[in-house]
Coordinates of C-alpha atoms in Angstrom, one line a residue:
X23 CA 105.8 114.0 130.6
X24 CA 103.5 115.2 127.9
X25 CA 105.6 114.3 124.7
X26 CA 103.9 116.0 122.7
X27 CA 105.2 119.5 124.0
X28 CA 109.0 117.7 122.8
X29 CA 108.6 118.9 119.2
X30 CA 109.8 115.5 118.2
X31 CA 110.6 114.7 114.9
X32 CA 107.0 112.6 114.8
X33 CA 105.3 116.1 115.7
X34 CA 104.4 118.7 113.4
X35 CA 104.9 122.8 114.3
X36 CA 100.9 123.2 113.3
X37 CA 98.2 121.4 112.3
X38 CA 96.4 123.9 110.3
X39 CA 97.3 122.8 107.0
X40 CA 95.8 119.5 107.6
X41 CA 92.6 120.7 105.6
X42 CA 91.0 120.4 102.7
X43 CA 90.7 123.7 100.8
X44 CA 87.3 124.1 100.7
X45 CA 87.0 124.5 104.5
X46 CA 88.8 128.1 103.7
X47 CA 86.9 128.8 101.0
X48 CA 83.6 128.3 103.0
X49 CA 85.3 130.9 105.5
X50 CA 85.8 133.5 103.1
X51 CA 82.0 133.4 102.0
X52 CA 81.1 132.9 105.2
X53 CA 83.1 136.0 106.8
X54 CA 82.1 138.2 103.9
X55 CA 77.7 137.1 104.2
X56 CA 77.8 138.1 107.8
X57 CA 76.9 134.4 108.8
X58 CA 80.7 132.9 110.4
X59 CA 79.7 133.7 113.7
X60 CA 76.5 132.1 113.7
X61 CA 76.9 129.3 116.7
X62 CA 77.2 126.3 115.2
X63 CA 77.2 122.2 116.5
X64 CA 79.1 119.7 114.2
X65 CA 78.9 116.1 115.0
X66 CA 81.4 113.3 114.1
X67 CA 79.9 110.0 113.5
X68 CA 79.3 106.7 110.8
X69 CA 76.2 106.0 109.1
X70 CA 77.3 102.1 109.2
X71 CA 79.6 100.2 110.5
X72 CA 82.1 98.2 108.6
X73 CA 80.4 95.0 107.0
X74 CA 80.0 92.3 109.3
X75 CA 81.7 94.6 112.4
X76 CA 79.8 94.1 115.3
X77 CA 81.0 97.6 117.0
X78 CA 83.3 100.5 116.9
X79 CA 86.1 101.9 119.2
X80 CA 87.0 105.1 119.7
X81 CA 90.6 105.8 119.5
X82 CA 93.1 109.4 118.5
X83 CA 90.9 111.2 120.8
X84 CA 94.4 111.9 122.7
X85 CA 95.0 113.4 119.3
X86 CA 92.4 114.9 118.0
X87 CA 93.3 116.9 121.6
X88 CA 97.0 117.8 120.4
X89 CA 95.5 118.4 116.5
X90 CA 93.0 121.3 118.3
X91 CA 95.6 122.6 120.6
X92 CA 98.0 123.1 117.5
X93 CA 96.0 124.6 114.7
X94 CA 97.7 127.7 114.2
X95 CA 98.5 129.6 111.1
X96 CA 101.7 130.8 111.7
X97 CA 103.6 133.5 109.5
X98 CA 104.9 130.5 107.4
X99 CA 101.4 129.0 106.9
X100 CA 99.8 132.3 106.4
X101 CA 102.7 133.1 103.5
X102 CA 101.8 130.1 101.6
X103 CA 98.3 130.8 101.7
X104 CA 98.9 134.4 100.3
X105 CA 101.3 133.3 97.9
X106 CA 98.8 130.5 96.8
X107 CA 95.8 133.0 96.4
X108 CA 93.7 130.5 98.4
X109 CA 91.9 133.0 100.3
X110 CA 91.9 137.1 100.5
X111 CA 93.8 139.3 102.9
X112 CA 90.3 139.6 105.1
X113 CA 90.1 135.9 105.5
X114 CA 93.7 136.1 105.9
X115 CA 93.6 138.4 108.9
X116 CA 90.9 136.6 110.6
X117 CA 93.0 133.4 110.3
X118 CA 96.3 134.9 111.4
X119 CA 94.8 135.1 114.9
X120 CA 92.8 131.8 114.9
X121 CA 92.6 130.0 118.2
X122 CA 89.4 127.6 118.9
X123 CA 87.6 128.9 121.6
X124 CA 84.7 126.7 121.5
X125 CA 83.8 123.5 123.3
X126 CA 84.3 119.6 122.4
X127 CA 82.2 116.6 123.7
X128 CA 82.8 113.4 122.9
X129 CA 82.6 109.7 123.7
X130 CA 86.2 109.3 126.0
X131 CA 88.7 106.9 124.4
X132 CA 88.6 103.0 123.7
X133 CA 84.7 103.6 124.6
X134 CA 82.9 101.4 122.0
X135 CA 80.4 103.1 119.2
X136 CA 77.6 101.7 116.9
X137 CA 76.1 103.7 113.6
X138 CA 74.9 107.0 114.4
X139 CA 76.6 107.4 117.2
X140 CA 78.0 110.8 118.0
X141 CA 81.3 110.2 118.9
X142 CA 82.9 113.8 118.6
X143 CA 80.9 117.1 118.9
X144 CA 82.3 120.7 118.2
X145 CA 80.7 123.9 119.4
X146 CA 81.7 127.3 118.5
X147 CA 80.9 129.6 115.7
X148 CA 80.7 128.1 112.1
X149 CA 84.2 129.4 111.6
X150 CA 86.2 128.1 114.4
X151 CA 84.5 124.7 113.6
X152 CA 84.3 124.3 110.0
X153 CA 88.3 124.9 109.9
X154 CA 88.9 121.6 112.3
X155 CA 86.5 118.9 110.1
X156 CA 89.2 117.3 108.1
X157 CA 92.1 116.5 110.6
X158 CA 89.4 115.7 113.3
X159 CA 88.4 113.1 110.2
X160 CA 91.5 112.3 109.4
X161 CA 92.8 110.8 113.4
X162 CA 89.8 109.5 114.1
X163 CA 88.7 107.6 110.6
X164 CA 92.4 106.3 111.0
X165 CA 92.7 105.6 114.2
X166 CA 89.4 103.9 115.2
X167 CA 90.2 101.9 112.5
X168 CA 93.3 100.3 113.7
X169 CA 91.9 99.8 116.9
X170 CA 89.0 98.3 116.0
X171 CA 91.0 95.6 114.2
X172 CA 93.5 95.5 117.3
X173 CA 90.0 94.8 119.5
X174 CA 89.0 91.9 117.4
X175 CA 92.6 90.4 117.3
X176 CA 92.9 91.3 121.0
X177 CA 89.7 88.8 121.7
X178 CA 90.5 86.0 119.7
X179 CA 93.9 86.0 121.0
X180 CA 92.3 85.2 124.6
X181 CA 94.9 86.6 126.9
X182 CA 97.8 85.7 124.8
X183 CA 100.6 88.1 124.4
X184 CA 100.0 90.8 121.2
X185 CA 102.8 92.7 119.9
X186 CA 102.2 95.3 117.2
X187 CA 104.9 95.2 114.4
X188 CA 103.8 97.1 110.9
X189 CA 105.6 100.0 110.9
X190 CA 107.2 99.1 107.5
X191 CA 104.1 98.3 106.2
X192 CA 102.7 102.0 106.5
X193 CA 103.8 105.5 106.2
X194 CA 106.2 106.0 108.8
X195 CA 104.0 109.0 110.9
X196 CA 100.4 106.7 110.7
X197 CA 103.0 103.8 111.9
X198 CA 103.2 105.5 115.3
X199 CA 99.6 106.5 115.2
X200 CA 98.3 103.4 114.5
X201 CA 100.5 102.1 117.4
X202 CA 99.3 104.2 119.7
X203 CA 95.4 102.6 118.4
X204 CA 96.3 99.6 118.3
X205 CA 97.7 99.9 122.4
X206 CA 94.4 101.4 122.9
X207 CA 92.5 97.9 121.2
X208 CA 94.2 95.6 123.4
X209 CA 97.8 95.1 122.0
X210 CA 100.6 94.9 124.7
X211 CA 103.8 96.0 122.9
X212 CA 105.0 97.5 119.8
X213 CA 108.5 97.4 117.6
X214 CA 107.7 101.0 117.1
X215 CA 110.7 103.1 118.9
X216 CA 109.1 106.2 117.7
X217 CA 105.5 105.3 119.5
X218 CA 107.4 103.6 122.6
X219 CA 109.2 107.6 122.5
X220 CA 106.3 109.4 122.2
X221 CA 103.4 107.5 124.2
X222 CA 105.0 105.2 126.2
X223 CA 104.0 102.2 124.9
X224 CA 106.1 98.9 125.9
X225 CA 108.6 98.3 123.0
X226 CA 109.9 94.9 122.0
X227 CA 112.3 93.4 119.1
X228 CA 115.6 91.3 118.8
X229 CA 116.7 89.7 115.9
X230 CA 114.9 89.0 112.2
X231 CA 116.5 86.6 109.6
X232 CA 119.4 89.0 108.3
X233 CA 121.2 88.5 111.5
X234 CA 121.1 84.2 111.2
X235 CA 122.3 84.9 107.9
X236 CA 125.1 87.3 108.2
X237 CA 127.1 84.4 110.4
X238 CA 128.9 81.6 108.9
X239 CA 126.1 79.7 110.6
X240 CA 122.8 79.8 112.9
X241 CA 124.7 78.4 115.9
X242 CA 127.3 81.3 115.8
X243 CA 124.5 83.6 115.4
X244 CA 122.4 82.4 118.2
X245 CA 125.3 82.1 120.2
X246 CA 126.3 85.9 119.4
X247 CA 122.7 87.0 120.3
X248 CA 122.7 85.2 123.6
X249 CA 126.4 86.5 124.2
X250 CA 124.7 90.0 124.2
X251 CA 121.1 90.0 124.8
X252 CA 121.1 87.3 127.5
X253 CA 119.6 83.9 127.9
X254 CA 116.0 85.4 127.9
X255 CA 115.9 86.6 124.3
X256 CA 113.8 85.4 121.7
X257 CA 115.2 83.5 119.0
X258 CA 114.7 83.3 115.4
X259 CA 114.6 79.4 114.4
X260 CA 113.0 79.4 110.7
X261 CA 115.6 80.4 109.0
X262 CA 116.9 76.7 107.9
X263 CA 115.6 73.9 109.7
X264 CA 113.3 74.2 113.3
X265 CA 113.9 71.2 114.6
X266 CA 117.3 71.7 114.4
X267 CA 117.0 75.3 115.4
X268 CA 115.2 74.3 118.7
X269 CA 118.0 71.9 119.0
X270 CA 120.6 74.5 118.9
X271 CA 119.2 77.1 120.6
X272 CA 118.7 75.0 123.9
X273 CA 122.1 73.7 124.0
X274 CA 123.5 77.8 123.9
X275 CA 120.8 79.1 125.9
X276 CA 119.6 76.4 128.3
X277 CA 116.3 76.3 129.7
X278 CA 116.5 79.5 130.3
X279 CA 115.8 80.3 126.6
X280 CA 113.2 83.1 127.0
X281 CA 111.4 82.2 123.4
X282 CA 110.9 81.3 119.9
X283 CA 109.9 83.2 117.3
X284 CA 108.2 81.0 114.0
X285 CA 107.7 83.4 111.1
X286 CA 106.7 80.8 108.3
X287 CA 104.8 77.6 107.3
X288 CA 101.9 75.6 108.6
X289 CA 102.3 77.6 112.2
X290 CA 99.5 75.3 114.1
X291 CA 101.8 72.3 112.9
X292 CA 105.1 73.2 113.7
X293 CA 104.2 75.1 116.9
X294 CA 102.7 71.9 118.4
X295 CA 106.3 70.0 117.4
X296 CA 108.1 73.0 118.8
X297 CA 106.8 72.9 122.0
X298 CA 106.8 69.3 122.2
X299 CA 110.5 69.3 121.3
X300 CA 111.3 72.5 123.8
X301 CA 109.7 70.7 126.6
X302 CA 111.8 67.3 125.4
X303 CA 114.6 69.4 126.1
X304 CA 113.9 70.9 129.2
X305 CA 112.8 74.4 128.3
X306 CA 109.4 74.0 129.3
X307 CA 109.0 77.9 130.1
X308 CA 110.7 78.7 127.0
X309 CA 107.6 80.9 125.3
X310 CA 106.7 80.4 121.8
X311 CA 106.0 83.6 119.1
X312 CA 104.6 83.5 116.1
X313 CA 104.5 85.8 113.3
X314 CA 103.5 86.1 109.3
X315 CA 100.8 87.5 107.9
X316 CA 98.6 87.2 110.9
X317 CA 95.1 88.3 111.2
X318 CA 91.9 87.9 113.8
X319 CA 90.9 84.6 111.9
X320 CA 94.2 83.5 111.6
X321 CA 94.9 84.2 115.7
X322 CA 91.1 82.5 116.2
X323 CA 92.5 79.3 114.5
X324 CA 95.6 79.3 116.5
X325 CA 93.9 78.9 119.8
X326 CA 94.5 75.2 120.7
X327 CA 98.0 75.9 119.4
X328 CA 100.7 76.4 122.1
X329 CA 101.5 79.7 121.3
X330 CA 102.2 82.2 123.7
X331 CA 102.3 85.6 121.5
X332 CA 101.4 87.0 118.0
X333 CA 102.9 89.4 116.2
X334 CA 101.1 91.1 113.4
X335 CA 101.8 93.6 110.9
X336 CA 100.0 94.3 107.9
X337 CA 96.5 93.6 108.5
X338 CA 97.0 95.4 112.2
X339 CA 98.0 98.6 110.3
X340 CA 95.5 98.6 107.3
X341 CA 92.4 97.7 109.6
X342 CA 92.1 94.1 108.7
X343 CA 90.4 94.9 105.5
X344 CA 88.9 98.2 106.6
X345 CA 91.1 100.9 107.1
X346 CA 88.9 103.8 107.7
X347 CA 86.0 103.9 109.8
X348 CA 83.8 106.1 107.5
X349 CA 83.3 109.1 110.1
X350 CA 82.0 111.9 108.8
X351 CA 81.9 115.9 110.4
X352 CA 78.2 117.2 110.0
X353 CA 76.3 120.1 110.9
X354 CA 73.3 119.4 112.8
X355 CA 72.6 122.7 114.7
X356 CA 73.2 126.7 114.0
X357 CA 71.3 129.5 115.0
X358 CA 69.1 131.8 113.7
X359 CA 71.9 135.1 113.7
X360 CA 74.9 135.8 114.8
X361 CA 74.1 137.1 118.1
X362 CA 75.5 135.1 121.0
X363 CA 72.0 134.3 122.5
X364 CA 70.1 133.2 119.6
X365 CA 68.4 130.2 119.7
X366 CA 70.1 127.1 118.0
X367 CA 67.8 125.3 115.0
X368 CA 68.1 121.9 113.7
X369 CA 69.8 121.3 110.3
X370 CA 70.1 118.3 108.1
X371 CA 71.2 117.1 104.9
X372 CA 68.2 115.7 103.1
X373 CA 69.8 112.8 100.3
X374 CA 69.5 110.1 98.8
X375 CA 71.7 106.8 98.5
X376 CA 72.0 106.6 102.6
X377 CA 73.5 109.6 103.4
X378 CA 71.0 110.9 105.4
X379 CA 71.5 113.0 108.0
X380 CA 69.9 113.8 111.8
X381 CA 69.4 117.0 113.0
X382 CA 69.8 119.0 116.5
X383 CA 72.4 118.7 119.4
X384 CA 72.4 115.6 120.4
X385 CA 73.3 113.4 123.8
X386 CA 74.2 109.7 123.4
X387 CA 73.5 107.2 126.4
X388 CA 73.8 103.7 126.9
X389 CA 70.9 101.4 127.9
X390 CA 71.8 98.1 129.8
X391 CA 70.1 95.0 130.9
X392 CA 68.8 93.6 134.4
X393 CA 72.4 91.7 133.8
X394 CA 74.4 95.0 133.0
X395 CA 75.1 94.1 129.6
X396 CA 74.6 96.7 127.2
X397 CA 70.9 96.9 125.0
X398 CA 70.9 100.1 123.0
X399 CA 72.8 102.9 122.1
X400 CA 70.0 105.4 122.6
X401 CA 70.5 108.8 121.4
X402 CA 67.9 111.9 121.7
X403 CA 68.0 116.0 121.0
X404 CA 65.9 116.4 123.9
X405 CA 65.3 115.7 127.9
X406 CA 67.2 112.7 129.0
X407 CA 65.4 110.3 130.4
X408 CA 66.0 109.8 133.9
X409 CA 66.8 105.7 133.6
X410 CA 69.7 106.8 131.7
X411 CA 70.7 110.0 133.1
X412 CA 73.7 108.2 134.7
X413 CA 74.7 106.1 131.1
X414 CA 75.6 108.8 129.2
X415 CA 78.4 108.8 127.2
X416 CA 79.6 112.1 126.4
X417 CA 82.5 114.1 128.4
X418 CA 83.9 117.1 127.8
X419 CA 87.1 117.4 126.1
X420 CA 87.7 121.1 125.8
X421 CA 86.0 124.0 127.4
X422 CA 86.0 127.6 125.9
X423 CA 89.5 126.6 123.9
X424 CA 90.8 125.1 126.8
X425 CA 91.7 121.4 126.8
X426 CA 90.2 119.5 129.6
X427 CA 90.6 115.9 129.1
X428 CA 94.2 114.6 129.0
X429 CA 94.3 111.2 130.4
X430 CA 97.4 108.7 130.4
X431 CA 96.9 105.8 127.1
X432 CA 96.5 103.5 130.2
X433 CA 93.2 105.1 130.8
X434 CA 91.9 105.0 127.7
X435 CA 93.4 101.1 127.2
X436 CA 91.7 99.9 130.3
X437 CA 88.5 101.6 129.6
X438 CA 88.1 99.5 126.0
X439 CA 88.5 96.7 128.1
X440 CA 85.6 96.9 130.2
X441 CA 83.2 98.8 127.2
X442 CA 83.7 95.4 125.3
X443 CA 83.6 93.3 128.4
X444 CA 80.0 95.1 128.8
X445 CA 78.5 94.2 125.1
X446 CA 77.2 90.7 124.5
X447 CA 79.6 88.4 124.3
X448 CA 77.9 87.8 120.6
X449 CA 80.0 90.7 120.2
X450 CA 83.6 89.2 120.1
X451 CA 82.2 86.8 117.6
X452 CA 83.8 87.2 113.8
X453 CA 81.3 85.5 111.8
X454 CA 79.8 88.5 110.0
X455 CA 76.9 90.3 111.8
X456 CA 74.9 93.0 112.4
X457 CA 76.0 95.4 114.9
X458 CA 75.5 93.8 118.2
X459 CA 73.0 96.5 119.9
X460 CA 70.9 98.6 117.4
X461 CA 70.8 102.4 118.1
X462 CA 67.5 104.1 119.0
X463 CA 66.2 108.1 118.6
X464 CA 64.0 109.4 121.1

């Protein structure tokens, strides 16, 4: 089922409002010099990547599809725009009957990226593209984001169990977004209803501290959770005293206690003493979770702890410290007129303080090493080579308006999988580095 045909309450009618005025300004002047049908190539990539980030990952591609699909301005939209004076009835008109027609390339989802890369590019006429730059931004600045925090958390947890829980940390719409990114970096589950709804995504939960304290005590209130969510639940045993907690919940639950959840204190510490007690007990298979504040470092440290799954909110949704990826939507190609088969020309911005630009239509390819690991994101305007004729990156995501590229999240999960298992391993490292292959023009 494609959810996003449900018109769910976490969907939006259009996506054409997602914009920044200017892009309708530029298509007024545009329509009225004679230049908006001029063929046109935008790019979407990041001069740098976050400091100390050793790579990217490209996630909201899936959405960046459904954003496209829906840009539509509808009576409604086209009413506040009049209303508004934002734009004249011409540009009106043209608008009123906007569909995207063009074609969109990019580097397939949870694929990795490194500065310069060009993860997205949009071909049409200047005016079908220039209309889509700040929602494409917007998803993909977001979303890669998330992900690449969910990657880095995802490899120092080693295998461990993930389970993505910040949707009260963020606005409640980027909450099921940055679930969805977070699946994509290498989480397993989220407390997210809406995201498990909408994308499928394995949802988890069962009881926070409010429920311990609404008994008359914890045992009536482990013993009420067991009563109707089964031996196999997770309990909650920080509330007053652990060791008494573990104590407890093994004599309601029996061995068959599915886990423990610790949400405070010195977490290495008192999950050692848990699972010594647990075992002590009997529950040997009884799992421990752990929660609070958690971030990459803070999972890294907790490796020769027996935990068995982290939960993490805050720094998940926020990026770790970096919550946009600094993408930006340039033009790098146009031609010479407006007629259909003129020739496309190079364009650039020329500025100072790093924003520099690189000009012409370009294809991205990946070299690797005699071991397979990857060397260089290599990146050219011209021929291919023909050593990397079968590494390039790029796939086509929609063809003449049409979309071409749906895949299930599973797809695009599995994929970041082996893109990171394919960098060198200096790359799961999170002492602060350069990025861990350097990009190369030809």
């Amino acid at each position: 089922m494609n959810t996003a045909d449900l018109g769910l309450p976490v969907d939006v009618p259009s996506t054409a409002l997602f914009t920044d005025q200017y892009e309708l300004t530029m298509l007024r002047a545009a329509l009225q010099a004679g230049t908006a049908d001029r063929r046109s190539v935008f790019e979407v990539f990041t001069r740098r990547l976050p400091e100390g980030r050793r790579y990217g990952v490209v996630s909201g591609t899936g959405r960046v599809l459904d954003a496209v699909e829906n840009f539509r301005f509808d009576s409604d939209v086209i009413g506040f725009l009049r209303s508004n004076r934002i734009v004249d009835d011409e540009t009106l008109g043209w608008l009123a009957s906007y569909r995207f027609g063009g074609d969109i390339w990019g580097y397939p989802e949870g694929e990795v990226y490194f500065p310069g890369s060009p993860v997205l590019r949009v071909e049409g006429s200047f005016a079908e593209c220039v209309l889509l730059e700040t929602v494409i931004l917007s998803i993909l600045n977001h979303d890669s984001a998330i992900a690449a925090a969910a990657s880095r958390m995802s490899a120092a947890a080693g295998g461990r169990g993930l389970i993505e829980m910040g949707a009260r940390r963020t606005h409640e719409l980027s909450a099921v977004a940055a679930a969805r990114a977070a699946y994509v970096g290498g989480f397993d589950t989220t407390s997210d209803l809406a995201a498990g709804f909408r994308y499928g995504i394995p949802t988890v939960g069962t009881s926070a501290h409010a429920f311990t304290l609404l008994h008359d005590s914890e045992r009536d209130a482990f013993q009420a959770q067991v009563h109707a969510l089964g031996r196999g639940t997770t309990l909650l045993i920080d509330t007053y005293d652990v060791a008494e907690a573990v104590r407890t919940a093994v004599e309601i639950a029996g061995p068959e206690l599915g886990a423990v959840r610790i949400d405070s204190g010195d977490l290495l510490l008192v999950a050692h003493r848990v699972r010594q007690q647990l075992d002590e007990l009997g529950a040997v298979n009884t799992r421990i979770v752990v929660t609070s504040d958690l971030d990459e470092y803070a999972i890294a440290s907790l490796a020769a702890a027996p935990v068995d799954a982290y939960g993490v909110g805050t720094q998940l949704v926020t990026g770790s410290g970096h919550p946009t990826c600094s993408m930006v939507y340039k033009i790098v190609a146009r031609a010479v007129s407006s007629d259909p088969r003129a020739p496309l020309q190079p364009v650039a911005k020329k500025s100072l303080g790093g924003k520099l630009s690189v000009g012409g239509r370009k294809w991205a390819a990946r070299r690797v090493d005699a071991w397979g690991y990857a060397e260089a994101e290599v990146l050219g305007t011209g021929t291919v080579p023909s050593d990397l004729l079968d590494r390039q990156l790029h796939v086509q995501l929609v063809k003449g308006g049409e979309i071409v590229a749906r895949e299930p999240l599973e797809v695009a999960r599995e994929r970041h999988f082996a893109a990171r298992a394919a960098l060198p391993v200096s790359a799961t490292q999170l002492s602060r580095g350069e990025p861990v292959i350097p990009t190369e023009y030809i």
